[in-house]
CSV table of C-alpha atoms and ligand atoms in Angstrom, one decimal:
chain,number,residue,atom,x,y,z
A,151,MET,CA,-10.8,4.4,10.2
A,152,SER,CA,-14.6,5.2,9.7
A,153,ASN,CA,-16.2,5.4,6.4
A,154,ASN,CA,-19.3,7.4,7.5
A,155,GLY,CA,-18.8,7.3,10.4
A,156,GLU,CA,-18.7,3.5,10.6
A,157,LYS,CA,-15.4,1.8,11.6
A,158,ARG,CA,-14.1,-0.1,9.2
A,159,ARG,CA,-11.4,-1.9,7.5
A,160,PRO,CA,-9.8,-3.1,4.3
A,161,ILE,CA,-10.0,-7.0,5.2
A,162,TRP,CA,-11.6,-9.2,7.4
A,163,ARG,CA,-12.1,-12.9,8.4
A,164,ASP,CA,-15.5,-13.5,9.3
A,165,LYS,CA,-15.8,-15.3,11.9
A,166,GLU,CA,-19.2,-17.5,11.2
A,167,THR,CA,-18.1,-18.6,7.8
A,168,GLY,CA,-14.7,-18.4,7.5
A,169,SER,CA,-14.7,-16.7,5.0
A,170,ILE,CA,-11.9,-14.0,4.1
A,171,LYS,CA,-14.2,-10.8,3.0
A,172,ILE,CA,-12.7,-7.2,1.5
A,173,ILE,CA,-13.6,-3.8,0.1
A,174,ASP,CA,-14.1,-4.4,-3.8
A,175,GLN,CA,-12.1,-1.1,-4.3
A,176,ARG,CA,-12.9,-0.5,-7.7
A,177,ARG,CA,-15.4,0.7,-6.8
A,178,LEU,CA,-14.4,3.3,-4.6
A,179,PRO,CA,-15.0,6.1,-4.5
A,180,HIS,CA,-19.5,5.9,-5.6
A,181,GLU,CA,-19.8,2.3,-4.6
A,182,LEU,CA,-18.8,0.7,-1.0
A,183,ILE,CA,-18.6,-3.3,-2.8
A,184,VAL,CA,-18.6,-5.8,0.1
A,185,VAL,CA,-17.3,-9.5,-1.1
A,186,ASP,CA,-15.5,-12.4,0.2
A,187,LEU,CA,-13.3,-14.3,-0.3
A,188,GLN,CA,-13.5,-18.3,-0.6
A,189,LEU,CA,-11.0,-19.5,-3.1
A,190,VAL,CA,-7.8,-19.0,-3.2
A,191,ASN,CA,-8.0,-18.3,-6.4
A,192,ASP,CA,-10.4,-15.8,-5.2
A,193,CYS,CA,-7.6,-14.4,-3.3
A,194,ILE,CA,-5.6,-13.9,-6.4
A,195,THR,CA,-8.3,-11.9,-8.6
A,196,ALA,CA,-9.4,-10.1,-5.7
A,197,ILE,CA,-4.6,-8.7,-5.6
A,198,GLN,CA,-3.9,-9.0,-9.5
A,199,ASP,CA,-7.5,-7.1,-10.4
A,200,MET,CA,-6.9,-5.2,-7.6
A,201,TYR,CA,-10.2,-5.5,-6.1
A,202,VAL,CA,-7.8,-5.6,-2.9
A,203,ARG,CA,-4.0,-3.0,-4.2
A,204,GLY,CA,-1.7,-1.0,-1.7
A,205,ALA,CA,1.9,-2.9,-0.1
A,206,PRO,CA,0.6,-3.6,3.5
A,207,LEU,CA,-3.0,-4.7,2.2
A,208,ILE,CA,-1.8,-7.3,-1.4
A,209,GLY,CA,0.7,-8.5,1.6
A,210,VAL,CA,-1.8,-8.9,4.2
A,211,THR,CA,-4.5,-10.1,1.5
A,212,GLY,CA,-2.2,-13.1,-0.2
A,213,ALA,CA,-1.3,-14.3,4.2
A,214,TYR,CA,-5.5,-15.1,3.9
A,215,GLY,CA,-5.1,-16.8,0.6
A,216,VAL,CA,-2.3,-19.6,2.4
A,217,TYR,CA,-4.9,-20.0,4.9
A,218,LEU,CA,-8.0,-20.6,2.3
A,219,ALA,CA,-5.4,-22.8,0.6
A,220,VAL,CA,-5.7,-24.5,3.2
A,221,LEU,CA,-9.3,-24.0,4.3
A,222,ASN,CA,-10.1,-25.4,0.9
A,223,PHE,CA,-8.2,-28.7,1.4
A,224,PRO,CA,-10.0,-31.7,0.2
A,225,THR,CA,-8.8,-34.5,3.0
A,226,GLN,CA,-7.1,-34.1,6.7
A,227,GLU,CA,-4.1,-34.7,5.9
A,228,ILE,CA,-2.0,-31.7,4.0
A,229,GLU,CA,0.2,-32.0,1.0
A,230,ALA,CA,3.6,-30.3,1.3
A,231,ASP,CA,3.5,-29.8,-2.6
A,232,TYR,CA,-0.1,-28.3,-2.7
A,233,LEU,CA,0.7,-25.8,0.1
A,234,ILE,CA,4.0,-25.3,-2.0
A,235,SER,CA,2.7,-24.5,-5.2
A,236,GLU,CA,-0.4,-22.3,-3.5
A,237,CYS,CA,1.9,-20.2,-1.4
A,238,ARG,CA,4.0,-19.8,-5.0
A,239,ARG,CA,0.7,-19.3,-7.5
A,240,ILE,CA,0.0,-16.4,-4.4
A,241,LYS,CA,2.9,-15.0,-4.5
A,242,ALA,CA,2.6,-14.3,-7.8
A,243,ALA,CA,0.2,-12.4,-8.4
A,244,ARG,CA,1.9,-9.3,-8.0
A,245,PRO,CA,5.3,-8.8,-8.6
A,246,THR,CA,6.4,-5.2,-6.8
A,247,ALA,CA,4.7,-5.5,-3.7
A,248,VAL,CA,7.5,-7.3,-1.5
A,249,ASN,CA,5.0,-8.2,1.3
A,250,LEU,CA,3.0,-10.4,-0.3
A,251,SER,CA,6.6,-13.0,-0.5
A,252,TRP,CA,6.4,-11.4,2.9
A,253,ALA,CA,4.1,-11.9,4.7
A,254,VAL,CA,2.8,-14.9,2.1
A,255,ASP,CA,6.0,-17.1,3.7
A,256,ARG,CA,5.8,-15.7,7.2
A,257,VAL,CA,2.3,-17.7,7.3
A,258,TYR,CA,4.3,-20.6,5.2
A,259,ASP,CA,7.0,-20.6,7.9
A,260,LYS,CA,4.3,-21.4,10.4
A,261,LEU,CA,2.9,-25.0,8.7
A,262,LYS,CA,5.7,-26.2,6.9
A,263,HIS,CA,5.8,-28.8,10.3
A,264,ILE,CA,2.0,-29.3,10.3
A,265,SER,CA,0.0,-32.4,8.6
A,266,ASN,CA,-3.0,-32.0,10.2
A,267,LYS,CA,-5.2,-30.1,8.7
A,268,ASP,CA,-7.4,-28.6,12.1
A,269,GLN,CA,-4.2,-27.5,13.4
A,270,ALA,CA,-3.4,-25.8,10.7
A,271,ILE,CA,-6.8,-23.8,9.7
A,272,SER,CA,-5.8,-22.3,13.1
A,273,VAL,CA,-2.4,-21.6,12.5
A,274,ALA,CA,-2.5,-20.0,8.7
A,275,GLN,CA,-5.8,-18.3,10.8
A,276,GLN,CA,-4.2,-17.0,13.4
A,277,GLU,CA,-1.3,-16.0,11.8
A,278,ALA,CA,-2.9,-14.1,9.6
A,279,ASP,CA,-4.8,-12.3,11.6
A,280,LEU,CA,-1.5,-11.5,13.6
A,281,ILE,CA,0.0,-10.3,9.8
A,282,ALA,CA,-3.5,-7.5,9.5
A,283,GLU,CA,-3.3,-6.2,13.0
A,284,LEU,CA,1.0,-6.0,12.9
A,285,GLU,CA,0.6,-3.7,9.9
A,286,ALA,CA,-2.4,-1.9,11.7
A,287,GLU,CA,0.3,-1.1,14.6
A,288,ASN,CA,2.4,-0.2,12.4
A,289,CYS,CA,1.4,2.5,10.9
A,290,ARG,CA,0.3,3.9,13.6
A,291,LYS,CA,3.1,4.6,14.7
A,292,ILE,CA,4.2,5.5,11.3
A,293,GLY,CA,1.9,8.2,12.1
A,294,ALA,CA,3.7,9.0,15.8
A,295,HIS,CA,6.9,8.8,14.5
A,296,GLY,CA,6.0,11.1,11.5
A,297,LEU,CA,3.4,14.2,13.6
A,298,PRO,CA,7.1,16.2,14.6
A,299,VAL,CA,7.6,15.9,11.1
A,300,ILE,CA,4.9,18.4,10.3
A,301,ARG,CA,4.7,19.8,13.6
A,302,ASN,CA,8.2,20.9,13.6
A,303,ILE,CA,7.1,22.6,9.4
A,304,SER,CA,4.4,24.2,11.3
A,305,ARG,CA,5.7,26.1,14.0
A,306,GLU,CA,8.5,27.5,11.3
A,307,LYS,CA,5.1,28.7,9.7
A,308,ASP,CA,3.6,30.4,12.9
A,309,GLY,CA,0.7,27.0,12.4
A,310,ARG,CA,-0.3,28.4,8.9
A,311,THR,CA,-1.6,25.9,6.9
A,312,VAL,CA,1.4,22.3,6.3
A,313,ASN,CA,0.6,21.7,2.1
A,314,VAL,CA,1.9,18.2,2.4
A,315,LEU,CA,1.6,16.5,-1.5
A,316,THR,CA,1.8,12.4,-1.8
A,317,HIS,CA,0.9,10.3,-5.2
A,318,CYS,CA,-1.2,7.2,-5.0
A,319,ASN,CA,-3.0,6.2,-1.9
A,320,ALA,CA,-0.7,4.5,0.6
A,321,GLY,CA,-3.7,5.0,2.8
A,322,TRP,CA,-6.1,2.9,5.2
A,323,LEU,CA,-7.4,1.4,2.1
A,324,ALA,CA,-3.7,0.6,1.3
A,325,CYS,CA,-3.3,-1.0,4.5
A,326,VAL,CA,-5.5,-2.2,7.6
A,327,GLU,CA,-5.5,1.5,9.4
A,328,TYR,CA,-4.3,4.4,9.4
A,329,GLY,CA,-2.3,4.2,6.2
A,330,THR,CA,1.7,4.7,5.2
A,331,ALA,CA,1.9,8.1,3.9
A,332,THR,CA,-1.4,8.7,5.3
A,333,ALA,CA,-0.9,8.1,9.0
A,334,PRO,CA,1.5,11.7,9.6
A,335,ILE,CA,-1.2,13.2,7.3
A,336,TYR,CA,-4.3,11.9,10.2
A,337,ALA,CA,-2.1,12.1,13.4
A,338,ALA,CA,-1.4,15.7,12.4
A,339,PHE,CA,-4.9,16.7,11.9
A,340,ASP,CA,-5.8,14.2,15.3
A,341,ALA,CA,-3.8,17.2,16.9
A,342,GLY,CA,-5.3,19.8,15.6
A,343,ILE,CA,-2.6,21.2,13.5
A,344,ASP,CA,-3.6,23.2,10.2
A,345,VAL,CA,-2.7,20.5,7.8
A,346,HIS,CA,-3.4,20.6,4.0
A,347,VAL,CA,-3.3,17.2,1.2
A,348,TRP,CA,-2.7,18.2,-2.5
A,349,VAL,CA,-4.2,14.2,-3.9
A,350,ASP,CA,-1.8,13.5,-7.1
A,351,GLU,CA,-4.9,11.7,-9.2
A,352,THR,CA,-2.6,8.2,-9.8
A,353,ARG,CA,-2.9,7.6,-13.0
A,354,PRO,CA,-4.0,5.5,-15.4
A,355,LEU,CA,-6.5,4.0,-12.2
A,356,ASN,CA,-6.8,6.9,-10.4
A,357,GLN,CA,-6.4,6.4,-6.9
A,358,GLY,CA,-5.0,9.8,-5.5
A,359,ALA,CA,-8.8,11.0,-7.4
A,360,ARG,CA,-11.1,8.1,-6.4
A,361,LEU,CA,-9.1,6.3,-3.7
A,362,THR,CA,-6.3,8.8,-1.2
A,363,ALA,CA,-9.5,12.2,-1.7
A,364,TRP,CA,-12.8,9.5,-0.1
A,365,GLU,CA,-10.4,8.7,2.1
A,366,LEU,CA,-8.7,12.5,3.2
A,367,GLY,CA,-12.7,13.3,2.6
A,368,GLN,CA,-14.3,11.3,5.4
A,369,GLN,CA,-12.3,12.0,7.9
A,370,GLY,CA,-12.1,15.4,7.4
A,371,VAL,CA,-9.0,16.7,6.6
A,372,LYS,CA,-8.9,19.3,3.6
A,373,HIS,CA,-7.7,18.5,1.0
A,374,THR,CA,-7.6,19.2,-2.8
A,375,LEU,CA,-7.1,16.6,-6.1
A,376,ILE,CA,-4.5,17.7,-8.6
A,377,THR,CA,-3.7,16.7,-11.9
A,378,ASP,CA,-0.1,13.8,-11.2
A,379,ASN,CA,1.7,16.8,-13.6
A,380,ALA,CA,0.9,20.2,-11.3
A,381,GLY,CA,3.4,18.8,-8.8
A,382,GLY,CA,6.2,20.6,-10.3
A,383,HIS,CA,4.1,24.2,-10.5
A,384,LEU,CA,2.6,23.5,-7.0
A,385,MET,CA,6.5,23.2,-5.5
A,386,GLN,CA,8.2,26.7,-7.8
A,387,HIS,CA,4.9,28.5,-5.5
A,388,ALA,CA,5.6,27.9,-2.6
A,389,LYS,CA,2.7,26.2,-2.2
A,390,VAL,CA,4.2,22.3,-1.3
A,391,ASP,CA,5.5,22.4,1.8
A,392,LEU,CA,5.8,18.2,1.6
A,393,VAL,CA,6.1,15.4,0.4
A,394,ILE,CA,4.8,12.3,0.9
A,395,VAL,CA,4.5,9.1,-0.1
A,396,GLY,CA,3.9,5.3,0.6
A,397,THR,CA,5.8,2.6,-1.5
A,398,ASP,CA,5.5,-1.0,-2.8
A,399,ARG,CA,8.7,-1.7,-2.0
A,400,THR,CA,11.9,-0.2,-1.2
A,401,THR,CA,15.9,-1.7,-1.5
A,402,PHE,CA,17.9,-1.8,2.2
A,403,THR,CA,20.6,0.3,0.6
A,404,GLY,CA,17.3,3.2,0.2
A,405,ASP,CA,16.0,2.7,-3.4
A,406,VAL,CA,12.2,3.8,-3.4
A,407,ALA,CA,9.9,1.9,-6.4
A,408,ASN,CA,6.2,3.1,-6.1
A,409,LYS,CA,3.4,4.4,-8.3
A,410,ILE,CA,4.4,5.8,-11.2
A,411,GLY,CA,5.5,9.2,-11.2
A,412,THR,CA,7.3,9.1,-7.7
A,413,TYR,CA,10.5,9.9,-9.1
A,414,LEU,CA,9.2,12.7,-10.8
A,415,LYS,CA,8.2,14.5,-8.1
A,416,ALA,CA,11.0,13.8,-6.3
A,417,LEU,CA,13.4,15.2,-8.9
A,418,ALA,CA,10.7,17.7,-8.3
A,419,ALA,CA,11.1,18.2,-4.5
A,420,LYS,CA,14.8,18.0,-4.6
A,421,ASP,CA,15.0,20.6,-7.5
A,422,ASN,CA,13.2,22.9,-5.1
A,423,GLN,CA,14.8,22.0,-1.7
A,424,ILE,CA,11.3,20.2,-0.5
A,425,PRO,CA,11.7,17.0,2.1
A,426,PHE,CA,11.0,14.1,0.0
A,427,TYR,CA,10.0,11.4,2.4
A,428,VAL,CA,9.0,7.9,1.6
A,429,ALA,CA,6.8,6.1,5.0
A,430,LEU,CA,6.5,2.7,5.7
A,431,PRO,CA,6.8,-1.1,7.2
A,432,SER,CA,9.0,-2.7,7.8
A,433,SER,CA,7.3,-5.6,5.9
A,434,THR,CA,8.5,-3.5,2.8
A,435,PHE,CA,12.2,-3.3,2.8
A,436,ASP,CA,13.3,-5.2,0.8
A,437,TRP,CA,17.0,-6.8,2.5
A,438,HIS,CA,18.4,-8.8,-1.1
A,439,ILE,CA,17.9,-6.3,-3.5
A,440,ASN,CA,20.9,-3.7,-3.3
A,441,ASP,CA,20.2,-1.9,-6.4
A,442,GLY,CA,15.8,-0.8,-7.3
A,443,VAL,CA,16.7,1.3,-10.4
A,444,LYS,CA,18.2,-2.7,-11.8
A,445,ASP,CA,16.3,-4.7,-9.8
A,446,ILE,CA,13.4,-4.2,-8.8
A,447,PRO,CA,10.2,-5.3,-10.3
A,448,ILE,CA,8.4,-3.3,-11.6
A,449,GLU,CA,4.9,-4.8,-12.4
A,450,GLU,CA,3.4,-3.0,-17.2
A,451,ARG,CA,-0.8,-3.8,-16.3
A,452,ASP,CA,-2.9,-3.8,-19.4
A,453,PRO,CA,-3.2,-0.9,-22.0
A,454,ASN,CA,-6.3,-1.0,-21.7
A,455,GLU,CA,-5.9,0.2,-19.1
A,456,ILE,CA,-4.8,3.8,-20.1
A,457,LYS,CA,-7.3,3.8,-23.0
A,458,PHE,CA,-10.0,3.5,-20.3
A,459,VAL,CA,-11.5,6.1,-18.7
A,460,GLN,CA,-13.7,5.2,-15.9
A,461,GLY,CA,-16.4,7.2,-14.3
A,462,ARG,CA,-19.7,7.5,-12.9
A,463,LYS,CA,-22.6,9.5,-14.7
A,464,ALA,CA,-26.3,9.3,-14.0
A,465,GLY,CA,-25.7,7.0,-11.4
A,466,LYS,CA,-23.7,4.8,-13.5
A,467,THR,CA,-20.2,3.1,-13.0
A,468,LEU,CA,-18.9,4.1,-17.4
A,469,SER,CA,-15.8,3.3,-18.6
A,470,VAL,CA,-15.3,4.6,-21.9
A,471,LEU,CA,-12.6,4.6,-24.5
A,472,ILE,CA,-10.0,8.0,-24.7
A,473,SER,CA,-7.2,7.2,-27.1
A,474,PRO,CA,-7.0,6.3,-30.7
A,475,ALA,CA,-8.8,2.3,-30.6
A,476,ASP,CA,-6.3,1.4,-32.0
A,477,SER,CA,-3.4,3.4,-30.7
A,478,PRO,CA,-0.4,1.2,-28.5
A,479,ALA,CA,-0.2,2.3,-24.9
A,480,ALA,CA,2.3,0.6,-22.5
A,481,ASN,CA,1.6,0.9,-18.6
A,482,PHE,CA,4.8,0.7,-16.5
A,483,ALA,CA,2.3,0.4,-12.7
A,484,PHE,CA,6.1,1.5,-11.0
A,485,ASP,CA,8.6,3.3,-10.8
A,486,VAL,CA,12.1,3.6,-9.0
A,487,THR,CA,12.8,7.3,-6.4
A,488,PRO,CA,16.8,6.0,-5.8
A,489,ALA,CA,17.9,7.0,-2.4
A,490,ARG,CA,19.9,10.5,-3.2
A,491,LEU,CA,16.1,12.1,-3.8
A,492,VAL,CA,14.9,10.9,-0.1
A,493,THR,CA,14.9,12.6,2.3
A,494,GLY,CA,14.2,10.0,5.2
A,495,PHE,CA,11.5,6.9,5.4
A,496,ILE,CA,9.5,7.3,8.3
A,497,THR,CA,9.0,3.8,9.4
A,498,GLU,CA,7.2,2.2,12.6
A,499,ARG,CA,10.6,2.2,14.3
A,500,GLY,CA,11.6,5.8,14.1
A,501,ILE,CA,12.7,7.8,11.1
A,502,CYS,CA,16.1,7.4,9.4
A,503,LYS,CA,18.1,8.7,6.7
A,504,ALA,CA,17.7,7.3,2.8
A,505,SER,CA,21.3,5.4,3.1
A,506,ALA,CA,22.1,1.5,3.9
A,507,GLN,CA,24.3,2.2,6.8
A,508,ASP,CA,21.3,4.3,8.5
A,509,ILE,CA,18.5,1.8,7.6
A,510,LYS,CA,19.7,-1.0,9.3
A,511,GLN,CA,20.6,1.5,12.2
A,512,LEU,CA,17.0,1.1,12.6
A,513,PHE,CA,16.2,-3.0,12.2
A,514,PRO,CA,19.3,-3.9,13.3
A,515,GLU,CA,18.3,-7.9,13.0
A,516,LYS,CA,18.3,-7.6,9.5
A,517,SER,CA,22.0,-6.9,8.7
A,518,LYS,CA,22.9,-10.2,10.3
A,519,ARG,CA,21.3,-11.9,6.9
B,244,MRU,O1,-1.3,-0.3,-7.9
B,244,MRU,P1,-1.4,-0.9,-6.2
B,244,MRU,O2,-2.2,0.9,-6.2
B,244,MRU,O3,-1.3,-1.1,-5.3
B,244,MRU,O4,-0.2,1.1,-6.3
B,244,MRU,C1,-0.2,1.5,-4.7
B,244,MRU,C2,1.3,2.0,-4.5
B,244,MRU,O5,2.0,2.6,-5.5
B,244,MRU,C3,1.3,2.7,-2.9
B,244,MRU,O6,1.7,4.0,-3.0
B,244,MRU,C4,1.9,1.9,-2.4
B,244,MRU,O7,1.6,0.6,-2.6
B,244,MRU,C5,1.9,2.2,-0.4
B,244,MRU,S1,0.4,1.5,0.0
B,244,MRU,C6,0.3,2.1,2.2
């Protein structure tokens, strides 16, 4: 997607040096800093400290992490135990987004019978590049499948503005291109539909305020930043036509883990009969877990992310304490929205209802598991 008219992705492989480049999302929107990942540890830090974040992008970064593991192996014969343990370390970097283990396992599966280092580098590089392209293409298709949802609302409203509410950042920064939740919005915008986005700020790290607002602004899409708690009020006053969010892990039964606060948006949407869609590539489905509330691991992050807020003053990025210094804080990063609150999933294969039967109808190869 474009940034100041320049085509950008949040991650790419530097074909000359072999290193992996990422946009450091902690610094956006005020600074666009590109960081080099050369070691597996760089990759793990980038995921844990959220230089990169968002489920599909975490997955792609993990895939490149496996590539870095083989690239940095000291001798010509890759040891199987080394590869297994590096993959395990990468997968443990963040627990909720299932894309991470999906992507790491995919690269590992290609490598597990290869011990020659040069061959392993080339295979890992190809597979990680392929995953990045696949996720970009999946998001493009999510946009195409989601467009009719927005178009129908626009028709029902005789062309008046369609107001979409979204939470966190499920845009191109969180994926590779287009985003998941934002892909139908960009497709609608490109199709000339009058669309406006309510952007939840998304405390504590403000991915909405910092990233979604920036992305939409760069593309020229109308948007308004709101506090996380404003959604219910806007819905009661008919100012939201639909909600579209992304997800970090969705069970094959339709339960959706996404950024903390998503569940409350879904409840408010249900109470106001507003469609609540979740946009995701198939890499975000967990085909093993059936009870999301019970079984999806919910990441708990550093309480200081709640107690301190980062902002910009006089050209400098500052972090300031907003609570009593010694008040304890608990930082649950995600919550689970039960399937019964979800109107539908927008996937690369089309739209389906949030039920095991409908999901498996769209992905029949997964029912064989
Ligand atoms: O903690 P984050 O910023 O990685 O959380 C990201 C989200 O919750 C996104 O909504 C989700 O990953 C979907 S990304 C397309």
